[in-house]
Amino acid sequence: MIGSVPATHSTRQASLAGEQQVVARLVQAAAEAGVRADPVSIVNVYVALKSTPLVILTGPARSGKIALVHSLGHVLAGNDPFRCQIMHGHAWWAEQCRDVAFFNEMQTRLNADKILALIDEAWQPENTKCVFMACLTRISRAELTGFFSEVAFQLRHGQIMRLPSAHLTEPIPYPPNLFLIGTMDDIRPNGLDAGLLSGASVIPWPAAETRSVTGRTQTVPIPGGESLFLHSCIRNAAAARLKLDYILGRRTHVIRPLLLVAELFQQHAVPMSDSVIGKSIIYLANAWSNEGVGLFDRVSSHNFVIATDLAIAQTILPSTGEAIRRSAALHGQLKAALNGRFPRASALLDSLNE
């Protein structure tokens, strides 16, 4: 993990520059914000954002999800409240009011208007190298479907035509520098639809209560860090494969576990779209800087194990959960294929049969 492996002089030089420095600063900012999570979990969210503009953090309340988003905004957007908008995702505050539906509708309209305003700002010529973030906190199933599933479906074409309570007269392109994040106080949201899983990253967040911290973080954003982050984002499977070819050289055997898992589903006649495999490849490619430095671990082989574990757990298994629950044979073969090397994917696999 970050900082866990003794570095040679050349590796140390690489770790002090570029994206490795950005993720180290993010881990520092999260710690200062009271987030109690291991560095891998924090960097995982960063890599997921590089891979897709839609990310959902699921986990118990008060476990640091919102504090982590604040840390991301601080490091990537310079703590600019106009570029990092934190919104009430659902009007839970109105539960005791007489007209709950009215207040929920008003909250939805306000959020949609803010997101549309961020889209407009992100496309301004002077802002194209700046990060913009919208975070809907404590979303319900309604927002999961309305904002995230709907947007994920529309982004297949790179543009949007509608948001909840907002229907546009013509489609508008979605800016590549705008990131939509949701937090959900749900340990394991079931029944996620295929459209959501194909276009968004759903990340189980560790169940650790956030430390109470007074005052603002003292972490200083890295000059040019957000431009570096945006420049390093890969969203295309073909570009991801080219980057992996550059990183791997002749060591193509390291991605064999990912391919083996895909082959097992094929053997059991479980449909798996090319987009799911492509999403896994994209995630793997984004786990390295443009210079080929691992973001989880500076030792490339270790970085591959961590990134592969997370790719299987967050892209392949969620989209095939129902098939795994129906087939004990498939579950057993997947368990053998993971072979104890991939703890996060193994834990999710076990939980699917609970």
mmCIF file of C-alpha atoms in Angstrom:
data_model
loop_
_atom_site.group_PDB
_atom_site.id
_atom_site.type_symbol
_atom_site.label_atom_id
_atom_site.label_comp_id
_atom_site.label_asym_id
_atom_site.label_seq_id
_atom_site.Cartn_x
_atom_site.Cartn_y
_atom_site.Cartn_z
ATOM 1 C CA MET A 1 0.000 0.000 0.000
ATOM 2 C CA ILE A 2 0.983 3.639 -0.184
ATOM 3 C CA GLY A 3 4.154 4.199 1.720
ATOM 4 C CA SER A 4 4.339 0.556 2.807
ATOM 5 C CA VAL A 5 7.114 -0.588 0.487
ATOM 6 C CA PRO A 6 10.727 0.604 0.771
ATOM 7 C CA ALA A 7 11.550 2.604 -2.333
ATOM 8 C CA THR A 8 14.647 2.721 -4.475
ATOM 9 C CA HIS A 9 15.993 6.134 -5.425
ATOM 10 C CA SER A 10 14.225 6.116 -8.822
ATOM 11 C CA THR A 11 10.950 4.912 -7.337
ATOM 12 C CA ARG A 12 11.176 7.538 -4.596
ATOM 13 C CA GLN A 13 11.610 10.215 -7.238
ATOM 14 C CA ALA A 14 8.502 8.958 -9.049
ATOM 15 C CA SER A 15 6.517 8.860 -5.815
ATOM 16 C CA LEU A 16 7.287 12.514 -5.104
ATOM 17 C CA ALA A 17 5.814 13.745 -8.361
ATOM 18 C CA GLY A 18 2.672 13.486 -10.400
ATOM 19 C CA GLU A 19 -0.332 11.440 -9.428
ATOM 20 C CA GLN A 20 1.443 9.507 -6.702
ATOM 21 C CA GLN A 21 1.805 12.806 -4.876
ATOM 22 C CA VAL A 22 -1.857 13.697 -5.492
ATOM 23 C CA VAL A 23 -3.154 10.444 -3.964
ATOM 24 C CA ALA A 24 -0.756 10.775 -1.018
ATOM 25 C CA ARG A 25 -2.131 14.280 -0.428
ATOM 26 C CA LEU A 26 -5.685 12.897 -0.601
ATOM 27 C CA VAL A 27 -4.899 10.248 2.026
ATOM 28 C CA GLN A 28 -3.432 12.981 4.221
ATOM 29 C CA ALA A 29 -6.458 15.257 3.768
ATOM 30 C CA ALA A 30 -8.862 12.412 4.581
ATOM 31 C CA ALA A 31 -6.958 11.605 7.769
ATOM 32 C CA GLU A 32 -7.059 15.274 8.812
ATOM 33 C CA ALA A 33 -10.830 15.258 8.171
ATOM 34 C CA GLY A 34 -11.211 12.371 10.633
ATOM 35 C CA VAL A 35 -11.771 9.615 8.059
ATOM 36 C CA ARG A 36 -10.792 6.259 9.552
ATOM 37 C CA ALA A 37 -10.112 4.137 6.493
ATOM 38 C CA ASP A 38 -7.089 2.378 5.059
ATOM 39 C CA PRO A 39 -5.294 4.137 2.177
ATOM 40 C CA VAL A 40 -6.449 1.511 -0.339
ATOM 41 C CA SER A 41 -10.111 2.345 0.332
ATOM 42 C CA ILE A 42 -9.428 6.061 -0.130
ATOM 43 C CA VAL A 43 -7.377 5.670 -3.303
ATOM 44 C CA ASN A 44 -10.018 3.272 -4.637
ATOM 45 C CA VAL A 45 -12.521 6.149 -4.757
ATOM 46 C CA TYR A 46 -9.963 8.299 -6.580
ATOM 47 C CA VAL A 47 -9.316 5.566 -9.173
ATOM 48 C CA ALA A 48 -13.057 4.978 -9.562
ATOM 49 C CA LEU A 49 -13.566 8.689 -10.330
ATOM 50 C CA LYS A 50 -10.876 8.476 -12.983
ATOM 51 C CA SER A 51 -12.777 5.566 -14.526
ATOM 52 C CA THR A 52 -16.337 6.932 -14.474
ATOM 53 C CA PRO A 53 -17.897 10.308 -13.633
ATOM 54 C CA LEU A 54 -20.578 8.631 -11.487
ATOM 55 C CA VAL A 55 -19.629 7.145 -8.108
ATOM 56 C CA ILE A 56 -21.838 5.972 -5.236
ATOM 57 C CA LEU A 57 -20.436 5.300 -1.754
ATOM 58 C CA THR A 58 -22.541 2.896 0.277
ATOM 59 C CA GLY A 59 -22.084 2.158 3.962
ATOM 60 C CA PRO A 60 -23.299 2.916 7.473
ATOM 61 C CA ALA A 61 -24.063 6.470 8.557
ATOM 62 C CA ARG A 62 -21.217 8.445 10.161
ATOM 63 C CA SER A 63 -18.563 6.276 8.529
ATOM 64 C CA GLY A 64 -16.740 9.135 6.773
ATOM 65 C CA LYS A 65 -18.327 9.050 3.318
ATOM 66 C CA ILE A 66 -19.180 12.744 3.222
ATOM 67 C CA ALA A 67 -15.890 13.707 4.904
ATOM 68 C CA LEU A 68 -14.052 11.845 2.148
ATOM 69 C CA VAL A 69 -15.947 13.786 -0.528
ATOM 70 C CA HIS A 70 -14.952 17.018 1.204
ATOM 71 C CA SER A 71 -11.335 15.805 1.096
ATOM 72 C CA LEU A 72 -11.626 15.039 -2.612
ATOM 73 C CA GLY A 73 -13.031 18.493 -3.208
ATOM 74 C CA HIS A 74 -10.224 20.067 -1.204
ATOM 75 C CA VAL A 75 -7.439 18.231 -3.040
ATOM 76 C CA LEU A 76 -8.922 18.233 -6.560
ATOM 77 C CA ALA A 77 -10.989 21.437 -6.602
ATOM 78 C CA GLY A 78 -8.982 23.615 -4.210
ATOM 79 C CA ASN A 79 -11.758 23.658 -1.608
ATOM 80 C CA ASP A 80 -13.823 25.922 -3.877
ATOM 81 C CA PRO A 81 -17.454 25.627 -2.641
ATOM 82 C CA PHE A 82 -18.767 26.765 -6.032
ATOM 83 C CA ARG A 83 -16.987 23.913 -7.819
ATOM 84 C CA CYS A 84 -17.643 21.289 -5.147
ATOM 85 C CA GLN A 85 -21.345 21.362 -4.285
ATOM 86 C CA ILE A 86 -22.488 19.242 -1.327
ATOM 87 C CA MET A 87 -26.297 18.831 -1.423
ATOM 88 C CA HIS A 88 -28.976 17.050 0.568
ATOM 89 C CA GLY A 89 -29.648 14.066 -1.672
ATOM 90 C CA HIS A 90 -33.033 13.364 -0.106
ATOM 91 C CA ALA A 91 -35.277 15.494 2.094
ATOM 92 C CA TRP A 92 -34.997 13.281 5.151
ATOM 93 C CA TRP A 93 -35.376 16.441 7.235
ATOM 94 C CA ALA A 94 -39.001 16.686 6.008
ATOM 95 C CA GLU A 95 -40.135 13.294 7.303
ATOM 96 C CA GLN A 96 -42.125 14.875 10.142
ATOM 97 C CA CYS A 97 -43.711 17.520 7.924
ATOM 98 C CA ARG A 98 -47.298 17.303 6.765
ATOM 99 C CA ASP A 99 -46.510 17.283 3.042
ATOM 100 C CA VAL A 100 -43.402 15.129 2.704
ATOM 101 C CA ALA A 101 -43.899 14.571 -1.040
ATOM 102 C CA PHE A 102 -43.879 18.320 -1.698
ATOM 103 C CA PHE A 103 -40.589 18.864 0.114
ATOM 104 C CA ASN A 104 -38.997 15.852 -1.601
ATOM 105 C CA GLU A 105 -40.011 17.294 -4.967
ATOM 106 C CA MET A 106 -38.570 20.696 -4.078
ATOM 107 C CA GLN A 107 -35.301 19.114 -2.961
ATOM 108 C CA THR A 108 -35.106 17.143 -6.220
ATOM 109 C CA ARG A 109 -35.707 20.261 -8.316
ATOM 110 C CA LEU A 110 -33.078 22.215 -6.384
ATOM 111 C CA ASN A 111 -30.505 19.438 -6.896
ATOM 112 C CA ALA A 112 -31.290 19.122 -10.604
ATOM 113 C CA ASP A 113 -30.961 22.903 -11.074
ATOM 114 C CA LYS A 114 -27.604 22.921 -9.268
ATOM 115 C CA ILE A 115 -26.281 20.065 -11.396
ATOM 116 C CA LEU A 116 -27.394 21.792 -14.599
ATOM 117 C CA ALA A 117 -25.655 24.973 -13.434
ATOM 118 C CA LEU A 118 -22.460 22.977 -12.770
ATOM 119 C CA ILE A 119 -22.683 21.454 -16.262
ATOM 120 C CA ASP A 120 -22.860 24.943 -17.725
ATOM 121 C CA GLU A 121 -19.923 26.165 -15.618
ATOM 122 C CA ALA A 122 -17.777 23.100 -16.360
ATOM 123 C CA TRP A 123 -18.102 23.739 -20.111
ATOM 124 C CA GLN A 124 -16.922 27.340 -19.909
ATOM 125 C CA PRO A 125 -13.595 27.648 -21.811
ATOM 126 C CA GLU A 126 -11.757 28.950 -18.755
ATOM 127 C CA ASN A 127 -12.970 25.973 -16.667
ATOM 128 C CA THR A 128 -12.244 22.967 -18.872
ATOM 129 C CA LYS A 129 -9.095 22.120 -16.884
ATOM 130 C CA CYS A 130 -10.882 22.480 -13.545
ATOM 131 C CA VAL A 131 -12.633 19.770 -11.548
ATOM 132 C CA PHE A 132 -16.319 20.226 -10.721
ATOM 133 C CA MET A 133 -18.098 17.931 -8.254
ATOM 134 C CA ALA A 134 -21.705 17.472 -7.193
ATOM 135 C CA CYS A 135 -22.317 15.285 -4.144
ATOM 136 C CA LEU A 136 -25.819 14.142 -3.216
ATOM 137 C CA THR A 137 -25.623 13.010 0.399
ATOM 138 C CA ARG A 138 -27.727 10.286 2.021
ATOM 139 C CA ILE A 139 -29.629 9.450 -1.141
ATOM 140 C CA SER A 140 -32.647 7.138 -1.140
ATOM 141 C CA ARG A 141 -33.678 4.576 -3.752
ATOM 142 C CA ALA A 142 -35.483 7.362 -5.610
ATOM 143 C CA GLU A 143 -32.264 9.335 -6.185
ATOM 144 C CA LEU A 144 -30.327 6.155 -6.922
ATOM 145 C CA THR A 145 -32.702 5.534 -9.808
ATOM 146 C CA GLY A 146 -33.548 9.080 -10.831
ATOM 147 C CA PHE A 147 -30.156 10.751 -10.755
ATOM 148 C CA PHE A 148 -27.656 7.912 -11.108
ATOM 149 C CA SER A 149 -29.347 5.166 -13.161
ATOM 150 C CA GLU A 150 -30.910 7.726 -15.494
ATOM 151 C CA VAL A 151 -27.684 9.654 -15.985
ATOM 152 C CA ALA A 152 -25.644 6.441 -16.398
ATOM 153 C CA PHE A 153 -28.022 5.296 -19.144
ATOM 154 C CA GLN A 154 -27.834 8.628 -20.959
ATOM 155 C CA LEU A 155 -24.047 8.833 -20.717
ATOM 156 C CA ARG A 156 -23.742 5.863 -23.059
ATOM 157 C CA HIS A 157 -24.067 8.574 -25.705
ATOM 158 C CA GLY A 158 -22.016 11.139 -23.796
ATOM 159 C CA GLN A 159 -24.921 13.518 -23.276
ATOM 160 C CA ILE A 160 -27.998 14.045 -21.149
ATOM 161 C CA MET A 161 -31.540 15.045 -22.008
ATOM 162 C CA ARG A 162 -33.173 14.919 -18.608
ATOM 163 C CA LEU A 163 -32.666 14.923 -14.862
ATOM 164 C CA PRO A 164 -35.368 14.316 -12.273
ATOM 165 C CA SER A 165 -37.856 17.215 -12.554
ATOM 166 C CA ALA A 166 -35.829 18.713 -15.410
ATOM 167 C CA HIS A 167 -36.483 17.842 -19.060
ATOM 168 C CA LEU A 168 -34.338 19.672 -21.611
ATOM 169 C CA THR A 169 -35.490 20.731 -25.061
ATOM 170 C CA GLU A 170 -32.393 19.172 -26.622
ATOM 171 C CA PRO A 171 -29.559 16.944 -25.388
ATOM 172 C CA ILE A 172 -26.436 18.569 -23.983
ATOM 173 C CA PRO A 173 -22.963 16.980 -23.827
ATOM 174 C CA TYR A 174 -21.849 15.914 -20.377
ATOM 175 C CA PRO A 175 -18.567 17.627 -19.405
ATOM 176 C CA PRO A 176 -15.673 15.224 -18.743
ATOM 177 C CA ASN A 177 -14.558 17.370 -15.793
ATOM 178 C CA LEU A 178 -17.834 17.039 -13.842
ATOM 179 C CA PHE A 179 -18.173 14.243 -11.269
ATOM 180 C CA LEU A 180 -21.471 13.204 -9.687
ATOM 181 C CA ILE A 181 -21.062 11.442 -6.337
ATOM 182 C CA GLY A 182 -23.753 9.973 -4.116
ATOM 183 C CA THR A 183 -23.538 8.712 -0.554
ATOM 184 C CA MET A 184 -26.025 6.095 0.622
ATOM 185 C CA ASP A 185 -26.456 4.924 4.220
ATOM 186 C CA ASP A 186 -26.919 1.336 3.173
ATOM 187 C CA ILE A 187 -24.436 -1.428 3.920
ATOM 188 C CA ARG A 188 -25.322 -3.506 0.867
ATOM 189 C CA PRO A 189 -27.872 -2.069 -1.571
ATOM 190 C CA ASN A 190 -29.485 -4.983 -3.391
ATOM 191 C CA GLY A 191 -31.129 -5.126 -6.788
ATOM 192 C CA LEU A 192 -28.902 -2.631 -8.586
ATOM 193 C CA ASP A 193 -29.994 -2.380 -12.212
ATOM 194 C CA ALA A 194 -27.741 -3.179 -15.145
ATOM 195 C CA GLY A 195 -27.845 0.375 -16.470
ATOM 196 C CA LEU A 196 -26.510 1.764 -13.211
ATOM 197 C CA LEU A 197 -23.752 -0.845 -12.932
ATOM 198 C CA SER A 198 -22.616 -0.285 -16.527
ATOM 199 C CA GLY A 199 -22.126 3.459 -16.077
ATOM 200 C CA ALA A 200 -21.426 4.055 -12.391
ATOM 201 C CA SER A 201 -19.063 2.732 -9.740
ATOM 202 C CA VAL A 202 -20.836 1.477 -6.607
ATOM 203 C CA ILE A 203 -18.284 1.308 -3.796
ATOM 204 C CA PRO A 204 -18.905 -0.353 -0.416
ATOM 205 C CA TRP A 205 -17.329 1.992 2.122
ATOM 206 C CA PRO A 206 -15.583 0.565 5.234
ATOM 207 C CA ALA A 207 -17.731 0.640 8.365
ATOM 208 C CA ALA A 208 -15.534 2.795 10.601
ATOM 209 C CA GLU A 209 -16.972 5.756 12.473
ATOM 210 C CA THR A 210 -15.403 9.102 11.619
ATOM 211 C CA ARG A 211 -13.309 10.798 14.297
ATOM 212 C CA SER A 212 -14.652 14.123 15.513
ATOM 213 C CA VAL A 213 -12.370 16.795 14.094
ATOM 214 C CA THR A 214 -12.561 20.522 14.755
ATOM 215 C CA GLY A 215 -11.255 23.075 12.315
ATOM 216 C CA ARG A 216 -10.492 22.821 8.618
ATOM 217 C CA THR A 217 -7.946 20.539 7.023
ATOM 218 C CA GLN A 218 -4.450 21.971 6.767
ATOM 219 C CA THR A 219 -3.543 19.933 3.687
ATOM 220 C CA VAL A 220 -2.517 22.197 0.811
ATOM 221 C CA PRO A 221 -3.653 21.090 -2.676
ATOM 222 C CA ILE A 222 -0.834 20.333 -5.097
ATOM 223 C CA PRO A 223 -0.427 23.054 -7.753
ATOM 224 C CA GLY A 224 -1.671 21.649 -11.048
ATOM 225 C CA GLY A 225 -3.010 18.554 -9.319
ATOM 226 C CA GLU A 226 -6.529 18.805 -10.730
ATOM 227 C CA SER A 227 -5.241 19.299 -14.274
ATOM 228 C CA LEU A 228 -3.006 16.265 -13.792
ATOM 229 C CA PHE A 229 -5.964 14.245 -12.497
ATOM 230 C CA LEU A 230 -8.175 15.171 -15.447
ATOM 231 C CA HIS A 231 -5.399 14.478 -17.947
ATOM 232 C CA SER A 232 -4.857 11.007 -16.493
ATOM 233 C CA CYS A 233 -8.527 9.902 -16.618
ATOM 234 C CA ILE A 234 -9.152 7.023 -19.031
ATOM 235 C CA ARG A 235 -12.775 6.304 -19.952
ATOM 236 C CA ASN A 236 -12.274 4.306 -23.145
ATOM 237 C CA ALA A 237 -11.572 0.548 -23.161
ATOM 238 C CA ALA A 238 -9.301 0.744 -26.214
ATOM 239 C CA ALA A 239 -7.159 3.460 -24.603
ATOM 240 C CA ALA A 240 -7.109 1.432 -21.380
ATOM 241 C CA ARG A 241 -5.755 -1.632 -23.188
ATOM 242 C CA LEU A 242 -3.014 0.455 -24.815
ATOM 243 C CA LYS A 243 -1.973 1.802 -21.423
ATOM 244 C CA LEU A 244 -1.937 -1.691 -19.901
ATOM 245 C CA ASP A 245 0.176 -2.932 -22.810
ATOM 246 C CA TYR A 246 2.651 -0.150 -22.031
ATOM 247 C CA ILE A 247 2.697 -1.029 -18.327
ATOM 248 C CA LEU A 248 2.727 -4.808 -18.696
ATOM 249 C CA GLY A 249 5.161 -5.316 -21.533
ATOM 250 C CA ARG A 250 5.379 -9.101 -21.743
ATOM 251 C CA ARG A 251 3.910 -9.724 -18.293
ATOM 252 C CA THR A 252 0.399 -10.343 -19.606
ATOM 253 C CA HIS A 253 -0.043 -13.254 -17.172
ATOM 254 C CA VAL A 254 -0.850 -10.815 -14.358
ATOM 255 C CA ILE A 255 -4.324 -10.107 -15.765
ATOM 256 C CA ARG A 256 -5.053 -13.828 -16.043
ATOM 257 C CA PRO A 257 -7.195 -13.911 -12.834
ATOM 258 C CA LEU A 258 -9.554 -11.320 -14.303
ATOM 259 C CA LEU A 259 -9.896 -13.280 -17.539
ATOM 260 C CA LEU A 260 -10.356 -16.542 -15.653
ATOM 261 C CA VAL A 261 -13.296 -15.123 -13.716
ATOM 262 C CA ALA A 262 -14.880 -13.956 -16.985
ATOM 263 C CA GLU A 263 -14.332 -17.419 -18.512
ATOM 264 C CA LEU A 264 -16.130 -19.104 -15.594
ATOM 265 C CA PHE A 265 -19.231 -17.050 -16.223
ATOM 266 C CA GLN A 266 -19.037 -17.917 -19.902
ATOM 267 C CA GLN A 267 -18.804 -21.629 -19.071
ATOM 268 C CA HIS A 268 -21.956 -21.358 -16.960
ATOM 269 C CA ALA A 269 -23.771 -19.488 -19.745
ATOM 270 C CA VAL A 270 -24.065 -16.369 -17.621
ATOM 271 C CA PRO A 271 -24.368 -13.365 -19.940
ATOM 272 C CA MET A 272 -21.759 -10.707 -19.353
ATOM 273 C CA SER A 273 -21.718 -7.658 -21.579
ATOM 274 C CA ASP A 274 -18.551 -6.360 -23.169
ATOM 275 C CA SER A 275 -19.126 -3.154 -21.224
ATOM 276 C CA VAL A 276 -18.586 -4.989 -17.919
ATOM 277 C CA ILE A 277 -15.233 -6.393 -19.028
ATOM 278 C CA GLY A 278 -14.350 -3.056 -20.563
ATOM 279 C CA LYS A 279 -15.157 -1.302 -17.300
ATOM 280 C CA SER A 280 -12.806 -3.677 -15.457
ATOM 281 C CA ILE A 281 -10.005 -2.996 -17.928
ATOM 282 C CA ILE A 282 -10.578 0.753 -17.626
ATOM 283 C CA TYR A 283 -10.358 0.552 -13.839
ATOM 284 C CA LEU A 284 -7.102 -1.422 -14.038
ATOM 285 C CA ALA A 285 -5.555 1.118 -16.406
ATOM 286 C CA ASN A 286 -6.524 4.010 -14.133
ATOM 287 C CA ALA A 287 -4.764 2.357 -11.196
ATOM 288 C CA TRP A 288 -1.481 3.611 -12.688
ATOM 289 C CA SER A 289 -0.249 7.096 -13.419
ATOM 290 C CA ASN A 290 0.511 8.063 -17.004
ATOM 291 C CA GLU A 291 4.144 7.351 -16.202
ATOM 292 C CA GLY A 292 3.332 3.784 -15.132
ATOM 293 C CA VAL A 293 3.617 4.316 -11.360
ATOM 294 C CA GLY A 294 1.140 2.283 -9.290
ATOM 295 C CA LEU A 295 -1.309 4.378 -7.275
ATOM 296 C CA PHE A 296 -2.098 1.681 -4.693
ATOM 297 C CA ASP A 297 1.426 0.321 -4.383
ATOM 298 C CA ARG A 298 4.705 1.350 -5.964
ATOM 299 C CA VAL A 299 5.587 -2.297 -6.637
ATOM 300 C CA SER A 300 3.799 -3.050 -9.894
ATOM 301 C CA SER A 301 2.920 -6.682 -9.107
ATOM 302 C CA HIS A 302 1.377 -5.664 -5.769
ATOM 303 C CA ASN A 303 -0.517 -2.853 -7.450
ATOM 304 C CA PHE A 304 -1.981 -5.328 -9.958
ATOM 305 C CA VAL A 305 -3.250 -7.633 -7.212
ATOM 306 C CA ILE A 306 -4.987 -4.777 -5.366
ATOM 307 C CA ALA A 307 -6.456 -3.241 -8.523
ATOM 308 C CA THR A 308 -7.625 -6.623 -9.863
ATOM 309 C CA ASP A 309 -9.256 -7.444 -6.532
ATOM 310 C CA LEU A 310 -11.195 -4.168 -6.589
ATOM 311 C CA ALA A 311 -12.069 -4.473 -10.289
ATOM 312 C CA ILE A 312 -13.609 -7.921 -9.753
ATOM 313 C CA ALA A 313 -15.441 -6.818 -6.604
ATOM 314 C CA GLN A 314 -16.834 -3.574 -8.039
ATOM 315 C CA THR A 315 -17.511 -4.383 -11.692
ATOM 316 C CA ILE A 316 -17.899 -8.095 -12.374
ATOM 317 C CA LEU A 317 -19.484 -9.594 -9.240
ATOM 318 C CA PRO A 318 -22.233 -6.961 -8.723
ATOM 319 C CA SER A 319 -23.476 -7.455 -12.296
ATOM 320 C CA THR A 320 -23.643 -11.253 -11.870
ATOM 321 C CA GLY A 321 -24.867 -11.535 -8.293
ATOM 322 C CA GLU A 322 -28.180 -13.217 -9.123
ATOM 323 C CA ALA A 323 -26.484 -15.936 -11.198
ATOM 324 C CA ILE A 324 -24.012 -16.616 -8.367
ATOM 325 C CA ARG A 325 -26.839 -16.958 -5.866
ATOM 326 C CA ARG A 326 -28.590 -19.496 -8.093
ATOM 327 C CA SER A 327 -25.568 -21.716 -8.763
ATOM 328 C CA ALA A 328 -23.572 -23.337 -5.966
ATOM 329 C CA ALA A 329 -21.200 -24.786 -8.570
ATOM 330 C CA LEU A 330 -20.423 -21.359 -10.010
ATOM 331 C CA HIS A 331 -19.925 -19.958 -6.516
ATOM 332 C CA GLY A 332 -17.487 -22.738 -5.663
ATOM 333 C CA GLN A 333 -15.468 -22.358 -8.854
ATOM 334 C CA LEU A 334 -15.238 -18.599 -8.387
ATOM 335 C CA LYS A 335 -14.097 -19.131 -4.807
ATOM 336 C CA ALA A 336 -11.343 -21.450 -6.043
ATOM 337 C CA ALA A 337 -10.324 -19.003 -8.789
ATOM 338 C CA LEU A 338 -9.960 -16.138 -6.331
ATOM 339 C CA ASN A 339 -7.834 -18.502 -4.221
ATOM 340 C CA GLY A 340 -7.453 -16.209 -1.232
ATOM 341 C CA ARG A 341 -5.416 -13.634 -3.192
ATOM 342 C CA PHE A 342 -8.292 -11.203 -3.590
ATOM 343 C CA PRO A 343 -9.875 -10.542 -0.163
ATOM 344 C CA ARG A 344 -12.400 -7.897 -1.195
ATOM 345 C CA ALA A 345 -13.771 -9.932 -4.086
ATOM 346 C CA SER A 346 -13.845 -13.075 -1.896
ATOM 347 C CA ALA A 347 -15.742 -11.239 0.866
ATOM 348 C CA LEU A 348 -18.319 -9.943 -1.590
ATOM 349 C CA LEU A 349 -18.661 -13.393 -3.130
ATOM 350 C CA ASP A 350 -19.399 -14.897 0.309
ATOM 351 C CA SER A 351 -21.908 -12.160 1.101
ATOM 352 C CA LEU A 352 -23.919 -12.897 -2.026
ATOM 353 C CA ASN A 353 -25.068 -16.195 -0.514
ATOM 354 C CA GLU A 354 -25.976 -14.775 2.894
#
